[in-house]
Each structure stands twice: as C-alpha cells, then as structure tokens.
XYZ file of C-alpha atoms in Angstrom:
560
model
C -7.116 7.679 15.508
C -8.878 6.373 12.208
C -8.680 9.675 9.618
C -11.074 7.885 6.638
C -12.575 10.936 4.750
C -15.629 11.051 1.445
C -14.408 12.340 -1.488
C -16.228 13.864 -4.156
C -16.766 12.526 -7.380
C -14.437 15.525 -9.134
C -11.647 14.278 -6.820
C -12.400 10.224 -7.131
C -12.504 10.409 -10.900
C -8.972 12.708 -11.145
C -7.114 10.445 -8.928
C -8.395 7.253 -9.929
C -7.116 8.179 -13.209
C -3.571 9.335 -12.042
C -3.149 7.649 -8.132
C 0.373 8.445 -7.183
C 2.432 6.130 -5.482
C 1.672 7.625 -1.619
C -1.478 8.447 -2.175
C -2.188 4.575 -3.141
C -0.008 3.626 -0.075
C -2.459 5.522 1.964
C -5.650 3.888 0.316
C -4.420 0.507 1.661
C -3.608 1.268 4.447
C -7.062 2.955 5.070
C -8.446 -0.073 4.063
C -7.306 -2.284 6.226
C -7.881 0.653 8.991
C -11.441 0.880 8.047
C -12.022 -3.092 7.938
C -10.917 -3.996 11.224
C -12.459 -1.081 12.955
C -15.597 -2.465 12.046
C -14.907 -6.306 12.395
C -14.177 -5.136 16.002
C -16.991 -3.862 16.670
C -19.060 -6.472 15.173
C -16.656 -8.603 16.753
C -17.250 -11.223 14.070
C -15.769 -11.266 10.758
C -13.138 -12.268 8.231
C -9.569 -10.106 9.093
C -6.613 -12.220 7.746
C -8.670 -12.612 3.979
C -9.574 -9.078 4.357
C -5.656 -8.149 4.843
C -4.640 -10.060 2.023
C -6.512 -9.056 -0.444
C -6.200 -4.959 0.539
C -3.514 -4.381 -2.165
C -5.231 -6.122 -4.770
C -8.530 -4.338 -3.924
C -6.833 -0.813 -3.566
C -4.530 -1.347 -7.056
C -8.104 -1.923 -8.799
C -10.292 0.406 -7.767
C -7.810 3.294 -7.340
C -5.740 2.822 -10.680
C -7.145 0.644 -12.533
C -10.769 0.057 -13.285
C -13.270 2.342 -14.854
C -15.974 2.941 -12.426
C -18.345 5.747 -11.267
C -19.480 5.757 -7.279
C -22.135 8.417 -7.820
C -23.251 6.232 -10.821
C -22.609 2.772 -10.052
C -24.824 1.422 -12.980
C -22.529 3.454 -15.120
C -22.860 1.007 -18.391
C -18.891 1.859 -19.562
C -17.886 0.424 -15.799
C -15.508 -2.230 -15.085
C -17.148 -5.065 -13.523
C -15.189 -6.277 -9.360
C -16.864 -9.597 -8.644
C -15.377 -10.757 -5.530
C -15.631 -14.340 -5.634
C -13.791 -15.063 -1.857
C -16.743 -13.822 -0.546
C -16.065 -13.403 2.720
C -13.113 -10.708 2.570
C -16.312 -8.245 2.940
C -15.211 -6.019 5.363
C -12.024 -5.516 3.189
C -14.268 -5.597 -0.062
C -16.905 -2.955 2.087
C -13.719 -0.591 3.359
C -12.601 -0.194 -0.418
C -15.693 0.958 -1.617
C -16.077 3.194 1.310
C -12.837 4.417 0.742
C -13.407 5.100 -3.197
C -16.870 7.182 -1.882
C -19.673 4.784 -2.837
C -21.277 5.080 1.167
C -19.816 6.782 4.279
C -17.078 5.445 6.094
C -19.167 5.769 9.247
C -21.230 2.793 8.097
C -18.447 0.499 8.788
C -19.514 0.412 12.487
C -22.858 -1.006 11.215
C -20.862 -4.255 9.975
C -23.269 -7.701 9.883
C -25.714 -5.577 13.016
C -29.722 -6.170 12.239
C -30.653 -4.139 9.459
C -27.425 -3.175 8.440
C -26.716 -3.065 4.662
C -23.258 -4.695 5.299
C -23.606 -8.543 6.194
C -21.198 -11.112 6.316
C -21.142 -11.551 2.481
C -22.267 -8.707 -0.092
C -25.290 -8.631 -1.704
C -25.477 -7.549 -5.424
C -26.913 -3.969 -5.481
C -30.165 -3.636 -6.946
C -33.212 -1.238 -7.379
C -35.045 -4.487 -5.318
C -32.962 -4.296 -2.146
C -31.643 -0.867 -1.811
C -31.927 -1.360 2.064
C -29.911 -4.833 1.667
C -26.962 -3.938 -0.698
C -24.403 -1.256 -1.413
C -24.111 0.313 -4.381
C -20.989 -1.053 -6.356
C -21.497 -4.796 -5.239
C -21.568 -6.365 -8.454
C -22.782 -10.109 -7.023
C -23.923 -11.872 -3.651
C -21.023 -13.917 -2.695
C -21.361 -16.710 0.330
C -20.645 -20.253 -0.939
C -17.214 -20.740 -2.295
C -16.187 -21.295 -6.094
C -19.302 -19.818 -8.088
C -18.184 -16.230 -8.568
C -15.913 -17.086 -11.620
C -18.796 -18.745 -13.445
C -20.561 -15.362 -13.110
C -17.545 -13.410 -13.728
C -17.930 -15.217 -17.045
C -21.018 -14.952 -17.861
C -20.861 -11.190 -17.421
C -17.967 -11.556 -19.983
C -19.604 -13.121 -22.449
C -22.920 -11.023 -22.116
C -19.964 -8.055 -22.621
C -18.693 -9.703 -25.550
C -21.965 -10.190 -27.036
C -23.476 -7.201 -26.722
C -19.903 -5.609 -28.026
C -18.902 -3.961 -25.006
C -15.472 -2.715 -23.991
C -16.249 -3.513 -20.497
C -13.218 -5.352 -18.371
C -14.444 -8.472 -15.725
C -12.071 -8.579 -12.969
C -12.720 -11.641 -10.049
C -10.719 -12.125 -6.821
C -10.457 -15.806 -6.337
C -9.039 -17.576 -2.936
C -7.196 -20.690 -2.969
C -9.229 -22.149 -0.785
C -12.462 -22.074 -2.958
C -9.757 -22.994 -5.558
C -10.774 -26.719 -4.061
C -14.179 -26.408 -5.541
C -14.629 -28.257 -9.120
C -16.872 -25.381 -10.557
C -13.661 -22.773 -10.417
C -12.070 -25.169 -13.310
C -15.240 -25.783 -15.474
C -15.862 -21.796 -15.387
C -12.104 -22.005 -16.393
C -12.167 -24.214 -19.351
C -15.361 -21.915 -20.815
C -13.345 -18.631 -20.415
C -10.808 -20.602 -22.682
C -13.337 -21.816 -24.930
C -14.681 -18.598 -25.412
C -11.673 -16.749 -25.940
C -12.427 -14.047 -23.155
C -9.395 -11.692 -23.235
C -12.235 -8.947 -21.375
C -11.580 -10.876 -17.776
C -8.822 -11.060 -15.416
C -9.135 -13.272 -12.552
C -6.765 -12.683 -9.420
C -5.675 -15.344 -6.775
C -5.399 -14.062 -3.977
C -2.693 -17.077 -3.066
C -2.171 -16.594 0.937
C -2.468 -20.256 0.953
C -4.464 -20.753 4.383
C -8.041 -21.546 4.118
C -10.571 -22.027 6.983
C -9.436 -25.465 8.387
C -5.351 -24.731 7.689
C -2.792 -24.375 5.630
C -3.823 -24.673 1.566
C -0.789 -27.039 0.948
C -1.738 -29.884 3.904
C -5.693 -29.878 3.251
C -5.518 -29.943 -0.678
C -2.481 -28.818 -2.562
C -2.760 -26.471 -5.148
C 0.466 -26.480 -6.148
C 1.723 -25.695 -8.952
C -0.856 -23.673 -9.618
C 0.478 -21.632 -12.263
C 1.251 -24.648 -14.507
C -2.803 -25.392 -13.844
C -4.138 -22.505 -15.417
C -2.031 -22.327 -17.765
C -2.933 -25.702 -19.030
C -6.497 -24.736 -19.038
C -5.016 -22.414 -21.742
C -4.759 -18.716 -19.561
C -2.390 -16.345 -19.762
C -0.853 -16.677 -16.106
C 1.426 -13.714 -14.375
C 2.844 -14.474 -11.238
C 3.176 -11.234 -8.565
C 4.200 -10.167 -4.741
C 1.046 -9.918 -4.002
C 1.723 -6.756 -1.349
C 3.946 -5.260 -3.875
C 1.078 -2.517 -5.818
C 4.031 -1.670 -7.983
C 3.597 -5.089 -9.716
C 0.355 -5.837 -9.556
C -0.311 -2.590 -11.257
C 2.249 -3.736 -13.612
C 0.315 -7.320 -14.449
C -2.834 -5.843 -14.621
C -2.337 -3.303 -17.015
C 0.184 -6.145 -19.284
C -3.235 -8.482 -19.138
C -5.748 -5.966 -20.266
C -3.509 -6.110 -23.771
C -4.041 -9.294 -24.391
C -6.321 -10.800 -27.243
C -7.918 -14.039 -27.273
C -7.740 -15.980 -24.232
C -8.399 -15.001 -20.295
C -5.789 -13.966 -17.656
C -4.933 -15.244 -14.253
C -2.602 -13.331 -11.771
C -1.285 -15.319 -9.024
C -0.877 -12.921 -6.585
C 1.409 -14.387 -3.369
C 0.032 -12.611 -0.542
C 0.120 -13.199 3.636
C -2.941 -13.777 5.429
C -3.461 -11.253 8.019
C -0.819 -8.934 6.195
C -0.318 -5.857 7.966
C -1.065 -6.901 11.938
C 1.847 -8.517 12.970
C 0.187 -11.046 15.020
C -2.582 -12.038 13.073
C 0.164 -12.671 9.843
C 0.167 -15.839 8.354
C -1.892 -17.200 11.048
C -5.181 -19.582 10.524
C -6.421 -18.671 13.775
C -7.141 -15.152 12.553
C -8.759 -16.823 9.100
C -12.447 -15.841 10.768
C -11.538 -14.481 14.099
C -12.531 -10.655 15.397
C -9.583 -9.081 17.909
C -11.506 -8.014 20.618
C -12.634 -4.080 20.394
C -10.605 -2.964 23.297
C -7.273 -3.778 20.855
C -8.670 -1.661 18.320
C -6.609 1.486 19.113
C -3.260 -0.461 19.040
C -4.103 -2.346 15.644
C -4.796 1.558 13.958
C -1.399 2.280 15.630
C 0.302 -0.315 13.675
C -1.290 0.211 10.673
C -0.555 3.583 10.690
C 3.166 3.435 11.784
C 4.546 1.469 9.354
C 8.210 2.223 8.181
C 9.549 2.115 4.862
C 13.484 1.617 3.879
C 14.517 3.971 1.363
C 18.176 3.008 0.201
C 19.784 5.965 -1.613
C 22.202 4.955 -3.902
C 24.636 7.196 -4.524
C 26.287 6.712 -0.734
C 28.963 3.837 -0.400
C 31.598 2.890 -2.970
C 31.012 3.756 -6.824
C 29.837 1.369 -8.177
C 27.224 0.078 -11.082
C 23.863 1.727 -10.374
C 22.102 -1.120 -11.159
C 23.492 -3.515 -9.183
C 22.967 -1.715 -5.984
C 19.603 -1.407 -7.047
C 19.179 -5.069 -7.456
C 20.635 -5.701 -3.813
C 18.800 -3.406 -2.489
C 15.947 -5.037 -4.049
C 16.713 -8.508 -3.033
C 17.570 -7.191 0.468
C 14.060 -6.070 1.006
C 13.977 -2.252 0.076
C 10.567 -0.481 -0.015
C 11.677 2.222 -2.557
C 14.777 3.705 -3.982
C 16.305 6.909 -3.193
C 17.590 8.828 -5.486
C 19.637 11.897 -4.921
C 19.874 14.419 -7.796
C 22.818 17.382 -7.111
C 23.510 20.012 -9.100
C 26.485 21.553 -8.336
C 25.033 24.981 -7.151
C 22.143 24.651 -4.593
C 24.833 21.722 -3.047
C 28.322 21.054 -3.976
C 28.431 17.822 -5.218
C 26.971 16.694 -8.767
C 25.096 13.291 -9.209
C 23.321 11.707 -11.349
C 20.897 13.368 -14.045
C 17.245 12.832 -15.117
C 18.546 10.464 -18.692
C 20.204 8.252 -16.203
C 17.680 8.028 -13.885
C 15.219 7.077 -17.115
C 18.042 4.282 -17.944
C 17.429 2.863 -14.088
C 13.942 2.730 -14.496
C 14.322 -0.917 -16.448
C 16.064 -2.509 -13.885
C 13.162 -2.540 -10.656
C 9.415 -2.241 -10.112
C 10.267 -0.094 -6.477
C 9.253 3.094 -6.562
C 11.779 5.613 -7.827
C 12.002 8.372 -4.684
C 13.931 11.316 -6.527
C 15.033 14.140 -4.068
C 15.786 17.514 -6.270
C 18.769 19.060 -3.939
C 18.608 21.606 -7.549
C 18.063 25.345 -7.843
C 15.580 25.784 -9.789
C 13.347 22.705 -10.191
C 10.349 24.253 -12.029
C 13.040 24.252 -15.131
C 13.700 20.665 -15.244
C 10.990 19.045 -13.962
C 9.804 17.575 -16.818
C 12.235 15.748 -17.266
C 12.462 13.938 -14.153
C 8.628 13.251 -14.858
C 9.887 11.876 -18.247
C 12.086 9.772 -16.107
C 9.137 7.571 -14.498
C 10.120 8.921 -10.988
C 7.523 7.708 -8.513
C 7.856 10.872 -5.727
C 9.350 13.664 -6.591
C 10.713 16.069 -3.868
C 11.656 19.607 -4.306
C 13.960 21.764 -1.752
C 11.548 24.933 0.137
C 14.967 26.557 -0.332
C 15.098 26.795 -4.056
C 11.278 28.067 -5.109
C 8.338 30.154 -4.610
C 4.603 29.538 -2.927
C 3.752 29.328 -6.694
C 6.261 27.700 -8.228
C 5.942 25.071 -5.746
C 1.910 24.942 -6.719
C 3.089 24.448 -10.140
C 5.395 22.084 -9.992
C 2.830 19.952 -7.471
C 0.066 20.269 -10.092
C 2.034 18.889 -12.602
C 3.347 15.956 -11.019
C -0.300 15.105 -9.477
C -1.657 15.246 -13.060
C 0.881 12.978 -14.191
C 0.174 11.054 -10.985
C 3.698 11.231 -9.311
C 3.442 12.090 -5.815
C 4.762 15.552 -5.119
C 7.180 16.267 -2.234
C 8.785 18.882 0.166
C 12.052 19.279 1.487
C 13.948 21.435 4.046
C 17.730 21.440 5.109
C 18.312 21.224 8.850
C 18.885 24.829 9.370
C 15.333 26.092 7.341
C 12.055 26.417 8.569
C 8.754 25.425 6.624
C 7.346 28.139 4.756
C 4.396 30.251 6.111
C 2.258 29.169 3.061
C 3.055 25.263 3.488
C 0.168 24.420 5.814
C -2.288 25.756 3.001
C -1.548 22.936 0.628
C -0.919 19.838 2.196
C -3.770 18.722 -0.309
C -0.887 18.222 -2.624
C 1.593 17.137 -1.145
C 2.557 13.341 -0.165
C 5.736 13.413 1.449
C 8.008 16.080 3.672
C 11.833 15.490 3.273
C 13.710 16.782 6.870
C 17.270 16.861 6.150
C 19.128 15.550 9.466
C 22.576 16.363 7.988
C 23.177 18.971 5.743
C 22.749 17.992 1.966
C 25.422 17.752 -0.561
C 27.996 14.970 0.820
C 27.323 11.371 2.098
C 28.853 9.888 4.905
C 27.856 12.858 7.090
C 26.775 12.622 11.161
C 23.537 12.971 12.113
C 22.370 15.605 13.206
C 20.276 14.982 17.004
C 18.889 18.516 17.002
C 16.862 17.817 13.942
C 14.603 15.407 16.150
C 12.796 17.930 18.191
C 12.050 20.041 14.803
C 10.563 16.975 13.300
C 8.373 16.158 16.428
C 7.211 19.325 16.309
C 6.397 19.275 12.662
C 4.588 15.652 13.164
C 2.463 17.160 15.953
C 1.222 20.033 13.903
C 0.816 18.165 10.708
C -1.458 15.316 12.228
C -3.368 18.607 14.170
C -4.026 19.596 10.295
C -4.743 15.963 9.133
C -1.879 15.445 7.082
C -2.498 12.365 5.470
C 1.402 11.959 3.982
C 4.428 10.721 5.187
C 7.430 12.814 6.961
C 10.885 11.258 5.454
C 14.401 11.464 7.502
C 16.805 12.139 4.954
C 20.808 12.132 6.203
C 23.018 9.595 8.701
C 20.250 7.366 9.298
C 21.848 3.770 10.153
C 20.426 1.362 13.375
C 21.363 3.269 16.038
C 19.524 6.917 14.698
C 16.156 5.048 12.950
C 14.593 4.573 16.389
C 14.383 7.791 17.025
C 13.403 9.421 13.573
C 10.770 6.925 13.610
C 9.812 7.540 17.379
C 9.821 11.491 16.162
C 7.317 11.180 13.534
C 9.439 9.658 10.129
C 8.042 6.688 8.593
C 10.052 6.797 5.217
C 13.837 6.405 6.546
C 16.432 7.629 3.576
C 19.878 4.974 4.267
C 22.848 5.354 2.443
C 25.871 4.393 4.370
C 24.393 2.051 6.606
C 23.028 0.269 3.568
C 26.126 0.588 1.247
C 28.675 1.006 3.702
C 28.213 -2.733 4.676
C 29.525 -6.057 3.139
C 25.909 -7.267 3.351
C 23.315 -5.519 1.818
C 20.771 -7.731 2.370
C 21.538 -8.061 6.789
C 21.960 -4.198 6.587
C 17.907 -3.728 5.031
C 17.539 -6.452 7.724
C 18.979 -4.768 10.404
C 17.268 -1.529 9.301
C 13.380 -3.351 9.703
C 14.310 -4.748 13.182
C 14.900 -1.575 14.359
C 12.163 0.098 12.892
C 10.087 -3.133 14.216
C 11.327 -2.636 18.179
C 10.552 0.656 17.977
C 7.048 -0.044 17.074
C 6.500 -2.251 19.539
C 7.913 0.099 21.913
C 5.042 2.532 21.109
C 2.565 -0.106 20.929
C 3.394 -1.550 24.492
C 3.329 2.032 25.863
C -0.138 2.564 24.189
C -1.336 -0.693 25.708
C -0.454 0.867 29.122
C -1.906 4.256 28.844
C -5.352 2.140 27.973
C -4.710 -0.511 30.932
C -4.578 -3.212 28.614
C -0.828 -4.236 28.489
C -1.090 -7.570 30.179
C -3.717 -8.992 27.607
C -2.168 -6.854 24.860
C 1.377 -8.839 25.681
C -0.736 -12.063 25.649
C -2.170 -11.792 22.288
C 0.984 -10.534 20.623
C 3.290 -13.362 22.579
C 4.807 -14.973 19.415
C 5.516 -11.660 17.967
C 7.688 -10.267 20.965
C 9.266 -13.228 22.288
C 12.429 -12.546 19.955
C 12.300 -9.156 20.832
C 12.305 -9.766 24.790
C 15.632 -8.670 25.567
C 15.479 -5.418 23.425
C 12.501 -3.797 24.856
C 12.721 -5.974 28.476
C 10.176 -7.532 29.153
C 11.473 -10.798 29.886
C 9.791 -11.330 33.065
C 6.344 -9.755 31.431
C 6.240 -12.565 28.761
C 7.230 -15.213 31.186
C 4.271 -14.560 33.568
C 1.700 -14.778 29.862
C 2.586 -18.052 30.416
C-alpha cells in the first residue's frame, strides 16, 4: 500500500534544511511510488525518465535548494527548470512529496481538466486551473529549457540576486543544436548561479543514445564549451549531494553534472529498457510495482568482522563490491565485552567513501558521547534501548535530526521494545534487531529472533512506520532470505562479507539472495490478486536466471 503523506510547512522547511540520510531514502522512493501510481492509472505516461531522474529530483528539492511550497513565488527561491520535459509524473510526485498539492492528485494525471498534463505548465496567476504551483516553465519540445534556465540566470545576475538556476537535461534532447548555443552563452556570461544536470541514462525515445547519435564523450564536450563538469552515480544521493553543493562554490563560469543513471531504475523489468521509455504498466500491476519499490534491500558490510586488517581498505572493497552503506560497530568495553573502534577514527574513515557511515553505539551511556560521533560525519546513528531513558533517547534523537543524521534504535535478542517506543517513531529512521547477541563477531544466528521481528514489522507498518527495520548479527546467504522475508530491509554482514576471499562475489551473493527473495514475495502477491500468469509474462527476462531457485521452470516455459 502507497503511505505518501502532506507535510506542513514547519516540518518541510526543518528537514529540507537538515534531510538525513533515511529520511531522503524514503523521499525517493515515494517518488517513484507516487509517479507510477498515477501513470497507471492514466495508463499513459513517461516511467523509465521518471525513474531516472528520482534521485536527482529528491537530492534537490529535499537538501538542496531554497524553496517555499506555501510560497512558491518566494523571490529568495531556487529556480528547478526541468528541461526533459516529459519526466512529469516524476517531476509532479516530487513536488507532491515536498507539499506544494496533495498527493491524491496524482490519480488525476493527463485526465480532462486535470492540472497535471503530460508536460508541466509554468504556474501563473493566468492559469491557476492549468499549472501547479512550483513549475517554474512549460516543458514539451526537447532542448529549449536550458536557454530559459539562462535567461533566468542572467535576469538573476542582473538584478543582483543570490538566486541558484538548476536544469535537468536528458541526453536525448542533448541531440538538439539549441542545448549547445544556450551553452556557449552561459560561458560567455560567466554564470556560476546555474547548474545544469544530465540526467545520462543514455536511451531516448527511438533507442539507445549511443546507436541513434552518440554523445560520447560528453564530459570532454562541456567542458570545451568552457563548464565546470563533475561526473556522478547518478542513483548514488550521497554524491550527487556531494557535486551539487562543490558547484554552488564556484565563481565565474557554469556547471554541468553528468549524472549516470538507469532508465526505469527501481522496477526491475522496466530497467534499462526502451520499451518502458513512454510505456504505462497496466493498472492491475500496480500493487506488485509498490511492492518492489518498497522492499528494497540494502547491504550493510560491518567492518570490524573478518581478519584485522586496514580499515580503509575493506572499506574500499566493500565499496567496489557494491555496498549500500557501511557498518560500523562502536564497543565499549562495558555495555559489551569487546572494544572497537572510537569516534576520532571513525572521523579519519570518513575521507576514504561517499557511503553512508551506519554507526551502531553497543555503549553505555550514549547521551555522553554523542557529539562526537556527530562530529564524526556518521550518516545513522543507532543507540542500544538497553543503555538509556524515554528522554534521553528524545534527546539524543533531537540532536542528531537537527544535525540531520538519521537517528536509530537498537535491541539485543533477549530485550523487548520499550513501552514508550511507539510514541516517537516520528524520529526515528531505523530499528537495529540484534539476531546474535552483541559484543563478538563470528557468532550463529539466532532463528528465534525471526518471529520477534515479524511481529515488530506487523505492528510498525499498523502505526505507519515509515523507517527501515535492520538485522544486525550472522547474517550471510543462507539467513538474509528470511530476515528480509520477516520484515529487514537493511541486512548488517560481517563474516559473510569479510570472511570470504572475494569481497566483491560475497556483496554479490548477498543481492541475489535478497533479489530471489523478492521475487518470491512478488510472485506470491501476483497469485493472491490472480494475476501471476501475466505478471510472469511481463517480468520474463527478469526471472529466467532465477528459474531454478524459485521453480518455476515449467511456468516460464508455457509464457512462451
């Protein structure tokens, strides 16, 4: 089920000053939830564009620009122009999201009448019935949103405004010639006040970007035309935050980020696929694609388990091997037996990677040194329900949201939630169970855990829990399918990461897992709704390699 809620402005403005990490995580993936839920129900629109572009949309308007949604005329706002036009229902689903119109409009998308068309219209006094508030121009044919980006940046310059123009380009409008003359005037006019981002998924309506026109190399293009060019994953928010907030220093010339991206990220089926460049799923899939979008997994090496060894090279395997965060496990000595590392080492670390820094305090007393882990650029920061109060745990949440960290509980096997948890899942992103008991690696997991956490799943999605539930403990191929299938979608691995000869198969090995076991759920979904048949159709290429694992040789073979 699609959980989308309004905010209020009090609540936009805090966190799109300080988004944590989660909180972002959850952003996108409304997005996309939001975007296909009404391109289904038009059953017309633009998904794969859409699912490209969600991180670059969500890493703008939810930690980066300066903009108002009760006051979208606000004349100290960042200008979005969103030059690839037709990634509206993406484009639509952010501003939802960020509260500038009710998510319940989305099911209006391009109907008779309805504000939300096929390509945005710029918001005006004029056409209040034919525009949104927050669309800042009325995209449709390709390659003229930069020249307007432009011009807004010069007006900005002229009138000596501190406003920042930010355009989403694709590289398929990257074909037309006016892109490069509105290129060579940003240059000429020295505008350091825009930032335009290509979304680079390279598949365009008719194909692939690289067998209709190359645009290859494209960095060396721009930066020819004299722009200071970044080059970023373009699903990774970690550095696109990173590029965005590097280009808004710069003086004197514009800034490009080429930002690598996969059509259709997100639905497995639909990825890098031109079929799905314009294509609407039908609506009866639409419960299945919220599944997936709201199941996926993320691998959390921690790197204290396997042989000692130089910190920073595991974290650069790990990295390399596909990792979706780090784990970090900080003992004390007292609340476990073992000692780890500290806070000044973690702050040495942070150097080394752009993935999130997942700290888990196994510490008595964590409102004491707190700060310091803050100090230490940890991403989510987890504290044990063993080792502090209702309201030292409301203190220590506070602080991290304010420094926009994303605040975390934990619980050892044996312990129970606290009474008083329930009555602030407001601040809290993430829920550590322990399936072995903390303080040594290596340990065996622990299979009575897994009822607990189902039971803690069910009554956290009855109270809307928007977070994440995290299996911390003996995790390895064999125990991920069913912390997943119990409710964990961040999966702590030490051992069965570190343990091996090969890092990089092991993270591998890890995703499959996690991958079979969605489509496990997904297939069972498709049955409860009498759709499986159709549902194993459209998803063929997807589970062919997967067959013999989940067995339905004979199934796939009769799709034929």
């Amino acid at each position: 089920m699609l959980r989308v809620y309004a905010i209020t402005l009090g609540q936009y403005l805090e966190m799109s000053l300080k988004m944590r990490y989660l909180n972002l995580k959850t952003k996108i993936r409304d997005i996309r939830m939001l975007a296909i839920v009404g391109i289904a129900e038009a059953g017309s629109g633009h998904p794969g564009a859409s699912f490209s572009a969600a991180e670059i949309m969500g890493s703008l308007y939810f930690r980066i620009m300066k903009h108002d949604p009760l006051h979208p005329e606000w004349p100290e706002r960042d200008y979005f122009v969103n030059s690839k036009a037709h990634s509206a229902p993406g484009y639509y689903a952010t501003l939802s999201i960020a509260g500038y119109f009710h998510p319940d409009e989305m099911g209006s998308l391009r109907k008779l009448g309805s504000r939300l068309q096929g390509h945005p219209v710029r918001y005006s006094d004029f056409q209040k019935d034919q525009s949104v508030p927050g669309v800042e121009y009325s995209g449709g044919s390709e390659g003229i949103g930069l020249s307007v980006a432009v011009g807004i940046a010069i007006a900005n310059k002229m009138d000596g405004k501190k406003n920042h123009v930010y355009v989403l380009i694709g590289d398929g409008e990257s074909d037309e010639g006016q892109i490069w003359e509105a290129a060579m005037a940003a240059s000429k006019f020295k505008l350091d006040n825009i930032t335009a981002i290509l979304d680079r998924n390279r598949i365009q309506q008719d194909g692939f970007t690289e067998e209709i026109m190359p645009l290859d190399p494209v960095k060396d293009k721009w930066a020819a035309f004299n722009w200071h060019t970044e080059e970023v994953k373009g699903h990774n928010v970690e550095e696109i935050i990173e590029a965005l907030y590097k280009t808004n220093q710069l003086k004197d010339r514009p800034s490009i980020i080429i930002a690598n991206t996969v059509k259709g990220n997100g639905i497995k089926h639909m990825t890098n696929n031109p079929q799905w460049h314009g294509k609407a799923p039908p609506r009866k899939h639409t419960p299945l694609l919220l599944e997936e979008l709201e199941n996926e997994c993320l691998i959390a090496p921690s790197i204290i388990a396997g042989e000692p060894e130089n910190y920073e090279d595991k974290i650069r395997k790990a990295e390399r091997g596909g990792a979706d965060m780090i784990h970090l496990d900080i003992m004390d000595g007292k609340f476990v037996p073992n000692t780890t590392m500290k806070a000044e080492t973690i702050k040495k670390l942070r150097r080394v990677t752009s993935l999130p820094f997942d700290a888990h305090l196994m510490i008595e007393k964590p409102i004491r040194h707190i700060d310091r882990f803050i100090d230490a650029r940890c991403d989510i920061i987890t504290v044990h329900a063993e080792t502090c109060s209702e309201n030292e745990f409301v203190e220590i949440a506070e602080k991290l949201l304010r420094h926009g960290i994303s605040p975390g509980m934990a619980i050892n096997p044996s312990t129970d939630l606290p009474p008083w948890f329930y009555s602030h899942l407001d601040k809290i992103d993430v829920l550590i169970v322990m399936s072995v008991n903390p303080g040594f690696s290596g340990q065996q997991f622990l299979p009575e855990v897994l009822q607990k956490m189902t039971q803690i799943d069910r009554k956290l999605t009855e109270n809307r829990f928007k977070g994440y539930i995290e299996a911390d403990g003996g995790i390895d191929s064999r125990t991920l399918q069913q912390v997943y299938d119990a409710g964990a979608k961040i999966v702590v691995a030490g051992n069965a990461v570190y343990g091996s000869s090969d890092i990089h198969g092991a993270i591998i090995q890890l995703k499959l897992k996690a991958n079979i076991a969605l489509e496990k759920r997904l297939l069972n979904r498709s049955t409860n709704l009498d759709i499986r048949q159709d549902w194993i159709k459209a998803r063929r290429h997807v589970l062919i390699p997967l067959a013999s694992e989940l067995g339905i040789e004979e199934e796939l073979n009769a799709t034929r």
